[in-house]
Structures are given as structure tokens and as C-alpha cells.
Amino acid sequence: MDTALMVEYSKELKKLRSRVDSASVTFQVNFLESWTRLLEALSCLHYVTTFIFVGHVSLAIIVYLLFTDFYWVSLIYIAWLAYDWNTPCRGSRLWMWVRRWEIWKRGRDYFPVNLVKTAELDPAKNYLMGCHPHGVLVFGGFFNFATDATGLSTVFPGMKVFLMTLHQMFKMPVFRDYFMLSGSTSVRKDSIEWLLSQNGVGNVGVVVVGGAQEALDAHPGVHRLSIQARKGFVKLALVHGADLVPAYTFGENNAYDQIANAPGTRLRRFQNFMTQICGFSPPLFYGRGFSILPYRTPITTVVGQPITVEKTPNPSRDQVESMHALYLKKLTELFETHKTKHGVSPEQRLEIV
């Protein structure tokens, strides 16, 4: 074969190999990206479905088994439930191995979820942290304070952090046992008191103050908090001398859309009625493709400066009111200081109702 032709052939062969290699690399990168995004979506879906369905499905299975040859399984679990009934109000059973599961990190990256610290917390003290807003499913609160996905144990070293939530959640079989492994506890009064008085120091009780009512206002772009009349956590902080810490989660309300339910509408009146009966609200929400999978939107919890609280065993109404007003002032300042960094327009104001 002619030498010149051989050289030309060699050049063309190298170009072809280069294109093949480039296409192969592109395929591998695209495959890995797609696989990663799928794992993130499945991890996030795991949290959502666990939160919504596991307790109800487990209850149905336990009732069903009572009428089968496996009735003894239900009886054993019911006996365990009776024995373990108060554990959610006694610090739960935090297991750091569960908090560090890879599945939580995948769920974190789905949005992504971030934790920002503006001040240190002293392990020689106890704290009550208000986490706002509730959102539909408290993504920021859970991933930041019930897992180690965002580095909680290194961000606040030496602190024992407990996400405190509705006591009814711990009445749901199986789900309660799974949820308690994250260190989540009941937000009932005796649970908070036990944490602040009988569990030593270095405790942080994270209270999602707005609760069920606030979940009904969880619309994208809305910053409305239902905390004007919620002062019980402030009184408990005074009684036990626990410093108060405001925390605001930017992007929480952007995770889902909700069917329009403005106050005064027929739907909102029905939701308020159900909240009074059940203790938790039934928001009609939807995410990607009208599914329960939330939107991929950044969620960042900014933890503010602690507010020093002097121990007052029998606080007066004026003392509670004064401390509550100070807490709202510091929370509003936290929101104003950080809002433009997290996609909130300078004109947007925090609405407290």
C-alpha cells in the first residue's frame, strides 16, 4: 500500500478512535448522572412514602393479622407497644448509625438541603430551637436535625439534637419505632420537660412551632408563620433556663404546590375542621408531574444566634409575652439578614399570624 495512503489511513483511524472514545466517555458520564439522579429521587421518595404511608399500612396489617393464624405476631407487637409507650417522651432511642445512612445523603442531594450556622452552641447548656416554617413535610427539619446528612454532628459538635414532632406520629405502629431511631421525639410538654431537666446538658430540642396549621399555608413563595399565639415553648424555656434559638428554612415551602385554600374558603374550613379532629392537617399537595415527589428546589436552614434565657421557675404572663416578642424580633431579623442570599426578593416580608 502507498505510504502516503497509509499515513492518511492512520490519521483517519485515530480520529475515529477519538470520536468513539469521546462518545463512550459521554455515555458513561450521562449514565452516571442519570443513575445518581434516580437514586436521589428514590431516596427522597423513601422519606415521603415512609412519612405518609408506613404507619397506616402497618396498622392495617396488624389488625388483619389478628384474624389469621398469625394473630400472635400482632399480640406480641401490641404488648411491645404497651411496654414502650412512653419512650417517645423520654428521649427516644437515637442510633447514630441510622442517622448516617447513605440514603439520607442521597435525599439531601435531591434538593439539595443545606445547614448554615451563624453561632456556636455551648455543650454545657440546653436549648430549644424553633424551626420555621413547617412546610408540607418538614424536609429541612428532618434532613438537618434528624439525620447527619448535612453534617449536624460536626456543625454543632457535642450537642444532642432531637427533632420534636406531633405526638400522634408515635402512635402509629412500626413507623414510630423506625422514626425514633433518628432520635425524633414527641413535642408533648412532658417530653420537652424531660429533655431539658433529666437528660443532662448539651440537648437541643428542635420544635417545628407552626405545626399542622402552618402546613396549610405552605405555598411556593409564601413566608407566613402561625406562631403569634404559640408561646408554650417560650414558657418551657423560661421554666428550665434553656436558651432559645431561631432557625429559618428557606425554600421549604417551594417543595410542593398546594391546591388553593385561602383562609375562609370552603376547602380551608374543612381542613381546619379535620385538623381539630385529627391533630394534623390534610394539605392537598402535589409535586413533579402531579405526584408526591417534591420539586428539586434548594432548601437551606439558617440557624440564628441563641437568645439568653434566665431560668424562671414560675414565669409571669408578662415575662412570657416579653420573651416571645424578643424571639419573634430575632427570628424576623434572621429572615431579613439572609433572605436575599436564598432567592427571596428584598421586598418580601415575613408574615406572622
Short mmCIF file of C-alpha atoms in Angstrom, two decimals:
data_model
loop_
_atom_site.label_atom_id
_atom_site.label_comp_id
_atom_site.label_asym_id
_atom_site.label_seq_id
_atom_site.Cartn_x
_atom_site.Cartn_y
_atom_site.Cartn_z
CA MET A 1 0.00 0.00 0.00
CA ASP A 2 1.21 3.50 -0.80
CA THR A 3 3.00 5.16 2.15
CA ALA A 4 1.01 8.39 1.84
CA LEU A 5 -2.20 6.39 1.81
CA MET A 6 -1.07 4.51 4.91
CA VAL A 7 -0.39 7.78 6.74
CA GLU A 8 -3.79 9.16 5.73
CA TYR A 9 -5.48 5.93 6.82
CA SER A 10 -3.69 6.09 10.19
CA LYS A 11 -4.86 9.67 10.75
CA GLU A 12 -8.46 8.79 9.95
CA LEU A 13 -8.29 5.76 12.25
CA LYS A 14 -7.05 7.94 15.12
CA LYS A 15 -9.88 10.43 14.52
CA LEU A 16 -12.40 7.60 14.52
CA ARG A 17 -11.00 6.17 17.75
CA SER A 18 -11.05 9.62 19.31
CA ARG A 19 -14.72 10.05 18.40
CA VAL A 20 -15.54 6.60 19.73
CA ASP A 21 -13.68 7.26 22.99
CA SER A 22 -15.37 10.64 23.35
CA ALA A 23 -18.80 9.11 22.74
CA SER A 24 -18.04 6.35 25.25
CA VAL A 25 -16.98 8.85 27.92
CA THR A 26 -20.07 10.99 27.25
CA PHE A 27 -22.29 7.93 27.55
CA GLN A 28 -20.67 6.90 30.82
CA VAL A 29 -20.97 10.41 32.27
CA ASN A 30 -24.62 10.69 31.21
CA PHE A 31 -25.38 7.24 32.58
CA LEU A 32 -23.76 8.02 35.93
CA GLU A 33 -25.59 11.35 36.16
CA SER A 34 -28.92 9.69 35.34
CA TRP A 35 -28.25 6.88 37.83
CA THR A 36 -27.30 9.38 40.54
CA ARG A 37 -30.43 11.45 39.96
CA LEU A 38 -32.55 8.29 40.07
CA LEU A 39 -31.02 7.25 43.41
CA GLU A 40 -31.62 10.74 44.78
CA ALA A 41 -35.26 10.66 43.69
CA LEU A 42 -35.78 7.17 45.19
CA SER A 43 -34.16 8.26 48.46
CA CYS A 44 -36.41 11.29 48.69
CA LEU A 45 -39.42 9.15 47.79
CA HIS A 46 -38.45 6.76 50.59
CA TYR A 47 -38.79 9.57 53.13
CA VAL A 48 -42.10 10.81 51.70
CA THR A 49 -43.76 7.39 51.47
CA THR A 50 -42.48 6.37 54.90
CA PHE A 51 -43.88 9.54 56.43
CA ILE A 52 -47.28 9.22 54.72
CA PHE A 53 -47.96 5.51 54.39
CA VAL A 54 -45.90 3.23 56.66
CA GLY A 55 -47.85 3.89 59.86
CA HIS A 56 -51.27 3.42 58.26
CA VAL A 57 -50.24 0.33 56.28
CA SER A 58 -48.63 -1.21 59.38
CA LEU A 59 -51.79 -0.58 61.40
CA ALA A 60 -53.90 -2.26 58.73
CA ILE A 61 -51.57 -5.29 58.65
CA ILE A 62 -51.60 -5.65 62.45
CA VAL A 63 -55.40 -5.56 62.53
CA TYR A 64 -55.61 -8.04 59.64
CA LEU A 65 -53.20 -10.50 61.28
CA LEU A 66 -55.42 -10.61 64.38
CA PHE A 67 -57.94 -12.56 62.28
CA THR A 68 -55.43 -15.02 60.83
CA ASP A 69 -53.24 -17.85 62.15
CA PHE A 70 -50.54 -15.24 62.69
CA TYR A 71 -52.56 -13.36 65.31
CA TRP A 72 -49.73 -13.96 67.76
CA VAL A 73 -47.47 -11.61 65.75
CA SER A 74 -49.91 -8.76 66.35
CA LEU A 75 -50.31 -9.65 70.02
CA ILE A 76 -46.53 -9.61 70.55
CA TYR A 77 -46.24 -6.23 68.88
CA ILE A 78 -49.19 -4.81 70.85
CA ALA A 79 -47.52 -5.99 74.07
CA TRP A 80 -44.28 -4.31 72.97
CA LEU A 81 -46.20 -1.14 72.15
CA ALA A 82 -47.73 -1.04 75.63
CA TYR A 83 -44.32 -1.58 77.24
CA ASP A 84 -42.61 1.04 75.05
CA TRP A 85 -45.43 3.60 75.01
CA ASN A 86 -43.57 6.42 76.81
CA THR A 87 -40.23 6.12 75.02
CA PRO A 88 -41.04 8.94 72.53
CA CYS A 89 -41.37 11.25 75.58
CA ARG A 90 -38.17 10.02 77.20
CA GLY A 91 -35.53 10.91 74.64
CA SER A 92 -36.49 8.25 72.10
CA ARG A 93 -33.67 5.89 71.04
CA LEU A 94 -31.21 7.77 68.87
CA TRP A 95 -28.93 5.50 66.83
CA MET A 96 -26.16 7.41 65.05
CA TRP A 97 -25.64 4.55 62.59
CA VAL A 98 -29.15 5.19 61.26
CA ARG A 99 -28.57 8.93 61.13
CA ARG A 100 -25.54 8.36 58.92
CA TRP A 101 -27.22 6.14 56.36
CA GLU A 102 -26.27 6.87 52.77
CA ILE A 103 -29.95 7.11 51.84
CA TRP A 104 -30.27 10.39 53.76
CA LYS A 105 -27.31 11.88 51.88
CA ARG A 106 -28.94 10.94 48.59
CA GLY A 107 -32.16 12.57 49.74
CA ARG A 108 -30.19 15.65 50.80
CA ASP A 109 -28.66 15.95 47.33
CA TYR A 110 -32.05 15.64 45.63
CA PHE A 111 -32.98 19.24 46.54
CA PRO A 112 -30.21 19.90 47.82
CA VAL A 113 -30.66 20.54 51.59
CA ASN A 114 -28.09 22.66 53.44
CA LEU A 115 -27.44 23.69 57.05
CA VAL A 116 -25.95 27.11 57.85
CA LYS A 117 -24.66 28.02 61.32
CA THR A 118 -24.35 31.65 62.42
CA ALA A 119 -23.21 30.99 66.01
CA GLU A 120 -21.85 28.24 68.21
CA LEU A 121 -23.95 26.29 70.71
CA ASP A 122 -22.45 25.57 74.14
CA PRO A 123 -22.49 21.85 75.11
CA ALA A 124 -22.77 22.96 78.75
CA LYS A 125 -26.23 24.38 78.09
CA ASN A 126 -29.63 23.20 76.88
CA TYR A 127 -31.52 24.83 74.03
CA LEU A 128 -34.97 24.99 72.47
CA MET A 129 -34.73 25.71 68.76
CA GLY A 130 -37.73 26.91 66.78
CA CYS A 131 -37.67 25.59 63.21
CA HIS A 132 -39.72 27.61 60.71
CA PRO A 133 -41.66 27.17 58.51
CA HIS A 134 -43.29 23.75 58.81
CA GLY A 135 -43.80 23.25 55.08
CA VAL A 136 -45.77 20.24 53.91
CA LEU A 137 -43.37 17.50 55.06
CA VAL A 138 -40.63 19.33 57.04
CA PHE A 139 -37.80 18.41 54.66
CA GLY A 140 -35.35 20.94 56.11
CA GLY A 141 -36.14 19.97 59.68
CA PHE A 142 -35.78 16.25 59.05
CA PHE A 143 -32.63 16.14 56.90
CA ASN A 144 -30.83 18.75 59.01
CA PHE A 145 -31.84 17.71 62.53
CA ALA A 146 -32.94 14.04 62.39
CA THR A 147 -30.06 12.81 60.21
CA ASP A 148 -26.37 13.59 59.83
CA ALA A 149 -26.72 14.15 56.09
CA THR A 150 -25.71 17.82 56.31
CA GLY A 151 -23.01 17.23 58.93
CA LEU A 152 -25.02 18.09 62.05
CA SER A 153 -22.61 16.28 64.38
CA THR A 154 -19.67 18.36 63.11
CA VAL A 155 -21.55 21.64 62.65
CA PHE A 156 -22.68 21.52 66.29
CA PRO A 157 -20.13 19.25 68.00
CA GLY A 158 -21.01 17.88 71.42
CA MET A 159 -24.73 18.61 71.04
CA LYS A 160 -27.53 16.03 71.26
CA VAL A 161 -30.16 17.18 68.78
CA PHE A 162 -33.75 15.92 68.86
CA LEU A 163 -36.35 16.77 66.25
CA MET A 164 -39.61 17.09 68.20
CA THR A 165 -42.86 16.44 66.38
CA LEU A 166 -46.55 15.72 66.83
CA HIS A 167 -47.20 13.06 69.48
CA GLN A 168 -49.79 11.35 67.26
CA MET A 169 -46.97 10.29 64.94
CA PHE A 170 -45.67 8.00 67.68
CA LYS A 171 -48.97 6.20 67.99
CA MET A 172 -48.56 4.71 64.51
CA PRO A 173 -47.19 1.14 64.76
CA VAL A 174 -43.83 0.26 63.19
CA PHE A 175 -43.41 3.81 61.88
CA ARG A 176 -42.88 5.05 65.45
CA ASP A 177 -40.06 2.55 66.03
CA TYR A 178 -38.36 3.46 62.75
CA PHE A 179 -38.78 7.20 63.33
CA MET A 180 -37.39 7.04 66.87
CA LEU A 181 -34.11 5.58 65.57
CA SER A 182 -33.40 9.04 64.14
CA GLY A 183 -33.68 10.47 67.64
CA SER A 184 -37.00 12.15 66.90
CA THR A 185 -39.19 12.63 69.95
CA SER A 186 -42.66 13.81 70.89
CA VAL A 187 -43.24 17.54 71.21
CA ARG A 188 -45.60 16.97 74.12
CA LYS A 189 -44.96 19.11 77.22
CA ASP A 190 -43.66 16.26 79.38
CA SER A 191 -41.29 15.23 76.59
CA ILE A 192 -39.75 18.71 76.38
CA GLU A 193 -39.52 18.91 80.18
CA TRP A 194 -37.76 15.54 80.39
CA LEU A 195 -35.25 16.62 77.74
CA LEU A 196 -34.45 19.89 79.48
CA SER A 197 -34.35 18.58 83.04
CA GLN A 198 -33.46 14.88 83.09
CA ASN A 199 -31.12 14.29 80.15
CA GLY A 200 -28.13 16.27 81.32
CA VAL A 201 -26.79 19.16 79.25
CA GLY A 202 -25.93 19.64 75.59
CA ASN A 203 -29.51 19.00 74.46
CA VAL A 204 -31.19 20.80 71.58
CA GLY A 205 -34.92 20.26 71.25
CA VAL A 206 -35.95 21.30 67.73
CA VAL A 207 -39.61 22.35 67.73
CA VAL A 208 -41.46 22.94 64.45
CA VAL A 209 -43.57 25.59 66.12
CA GLY A 210 -46.10 26.32 63.37
CA GLY A 211 -47.32 22.73 63.25
CA ALA A 212 -50.32 21.49 61.32
CA GLN A 213 -51.89 24.91 60.83
CA GLU A 214 -48.76 26.29 59.20
CA ALA A 215 -48.62 23.36 56.78
CA LEU A 216 -51.84 24.65 55.19
CA ASP A 217 -50.03 27.88 54.28
CA ALA A 218 -47.09 26.07 52.67
CA HIS A 219 -47.39 27.54 49.18
CA PRO A 220 -44.37 28.40 46.99
CA GLY A 221 -43.08 31.89 47.68
CA VAL A 222 -45.15 32.26 50.86
CA HIS A 223 -43.46 33.15 54.17
CA ARG A 224 -46.34 33.01 56.64
CA LEU A 225 -45.75 31.64 60.14
CA SER A 226 -48.50 30.57 62.56
CA ILE A 227 -46.68 31.40 65.79
CA GLN A 228 -48.26 34.58 67.14
CA ALA A 229 -50.31 32.67 69.70
CA ARG A 230 -47.85 29.78 70.24
CA LYS A 231 -45.99 30.61 73.42
CA GLY A 232 -45.80 27.30 75.24
CA PHE A 233 -42.25 26.58 74.06
CA VAL A 234 -41.15 30.00 75.31
CA LYS A 235 -42.66 29.36 78.74
CA LEU A 236 -40.90 25.98 78.97
CA ALA A 237 -37.60 27.62 78.00
CA LEU A 238 -38.06 30.12 80.85
CA VAL A 239 -39.02 27.45 83.38
CA HIS A 240 -35.93 25.36 82.61
CA GLY A 241 -33.49 28.12 81.68
CA ALA A 242 -32.98 26.81 78.14
CA ASP A 243 -31.72 29.37 75.63
CA LEU A 244 -33.96 29.92 72.61
CA VAL A 245 -32.59 29.58 69.08
CA PRO A 246 -34.49 30.77 65.99
CA ALA A 247 -33.96 28.86 62.73
CA TYR A 248 -35.49 29.59 59.33
CA THR A 249 -35.62 27.19 56.40
CA PHE A 250 -35.55 28.99 53.07
CA GLY A 251 -37.12 27.05 50.19
CA GLU A 252 -39.17 24.72 52.42
CA ASN A 253 -42.48 25.95 51.04
CA ASN A 254 -41.25 25.63 47.45
CA ALA A 255 -41.04 21.82 47.62
CA TYR A 256 -44.71 21.34 46.72
CA ASP A 257 -47.66 23.11 45.19
CA GLN A 258 -50.92 23.08 47.08
CA ILE A 259 -54.47 23.38 45.85
CA ALA A 260 -55.68 26.92 46.57
CA ASN A 261 -57.01 27.02 50.13
CA ALA A 262 -57.06 30.65 51.20
CA PRO A 263 -58.47 31.32 54.69
CA GLY A 264 -62.26 31.48 54.58
CA THR A 265 -62.68 29.15 51.59
CA ARG A 266 -64.77 26.00 51.88
CA LEU A 267 -61.68 23.79 51.50
CA ARG A 268 -59.78 25.67 54.22
CA ARG A 269 -62.73 25.40 56.62
CA PHE A 270 -62.85 21.65 56.01
CA GLN A 271 -59.08 21.35 56.54
CA ASN A 272 -59.31 23.32 59.79
CA PHE A 273 -62.12 21.04 60.94
CA MET A 274 -60.05 17.92 60.19
CA THR A 275 -57.04 19.45 61.96
CA GLN A 276 -59.11 19.93 65.12
CA ILE A 277 -60.32 16.31 65.00
CA CYS A 278 -57.13 14.52 63.95
CA GLY A 279 -54.45 16.82 65.32
CA PHE A 280 -52.72 17.07 61.94
CA SER A 281 -53.71 18.90 58.76
CA PRO A 282 -54.59 17.30 55.41
CA PRO A 283 -52.91 19.61 52.84
CA LEU A 284 -53.81 18.73 49.24
CA PHE A 285 -50.34 18.95 47.73
CA TYR A 286 -48.56 17.77 44.61
CA GLY A 287 -45.05 17.91 43.21
CA ARG A 288 -43.34 16.81 40.00
CA GLY A 289 -45.82 15.53 37.44
CA PHE A 290 -48.67 15.99 39.97
CA SER A 291 -47.07 13.23 42.08
CA ILE A 292 -45.91 13.10 45.71
CA LEU A 293 -42.30 13.52 44.58
CA PRO A 294 -41.28 17.08 45.55
CA TYR A 295 -39.70 19.60 43.24
CA ARG A 296 -35.92 19.85 43.09
CA THR A 297 -35.53 23.16 44.87
CA PRO A 298 -32.73 24.34 47.20
CA ILE A 299 -33.67 24.08 50.90
CA THR A 300 -31.40 25.84 53.38
CA THR A 301 -31.89 26.04 57.14
CA VAL A 302 -30.14 29.02 58.73
CA VAL A 303 -29.65 28.67 62.50
CA GLY A 304 -29.55 32.02 64.28
CA GLN A 305 -27.86 33.36 67.39
CA PRO A 306 -29.04 31.88 70.72
CA ILE A 307 -31.21 34.12 72.88
CA THR A 308 -30.10 34.02 76.51
CA VAL A 309 -32.92 32.88 78.79
CA GLU A 310 -32.68 33.26 82.56
CA LYS A 311 -34.20 30.37 84.48
CA THR A 312 -37.56 31.45 85.88
CA PRO A 313 -39.40 28.53 87.58
CA ASN A 314 -42.69 30.44 87.72
CA PRO A 315 -42.69 32.96 84.87
CA SER A 316 -45.43 35.56 84.81
CA ARG A 317 -47.57 36.16 81.77
CA ASP A 318 -45.69 39.40 81.08
CA GLN A 319 -42.35 37.58 81.17
CA VAL A 320 -43.59 35.00 78.68
CA GLU A 321 -45.01 37.72 76.43
CA SER A 322 -41.78 39.71 76.58
CA MET A 323 -39.58 36.70 75.75
CA HIS A 324 -41.94 35.66 72.94
CA ALA A 325 -41.77 39.16 71.45
CA LEU A 326 -37.96 39.07 71.62
CA TYR A 327 -37.92 35.67 69.92
CA LEU A 328 -40.13 36.95 67.07
CA LYS A 329 -37.87 40.00 66.71
CA LYS A 330 -34.73 37.85 66.42
CA LEU A 331 -36.46 35.46 64.01
CA THR A 332 -37.54 38.36 61.80
CA GLU A 333 -34.00 39.79 61.85
CA LEU A 334 -32.63 36.37 60.85
CA PHE A 335 -35.05 36.22 57.93
CA GLU A 336 -34.23 39.77 56.79
CA THR A 337 -30.47 39.23 57.02
CA HIS A 338 -30.38 36.06 54.93
CA LYS A 339 -33.40 36.21 52.61
CA THR A 340 -31.71 37.69 49.51
CA LYS A 341 -28.99 35.02 49.69
CA HIS A 342 -31.64 32.34 49.27
CA GLY A 343 -33.84 33.60 46.46
CA VAL A 344 -36.24 35.82 48.41
CA SER A 345 -36.80 39.30 46.99
CA PRO A 346 -35.78 42.32 49.12
CA GLU A 347 -39.43 43.44 49.20
CA GLN A 348 -40.68 40.17 50.68
CA ARG A 349 -41.57 40.34 54.36
CA LEU A 350 -42.05 37.64 56.99
CA GLU A 351 -45.73 37.38 57.86
CA ILE A 352 -46.52 36.29 61.43
CA VAL A 353 -50.10 35.32 62.23
#
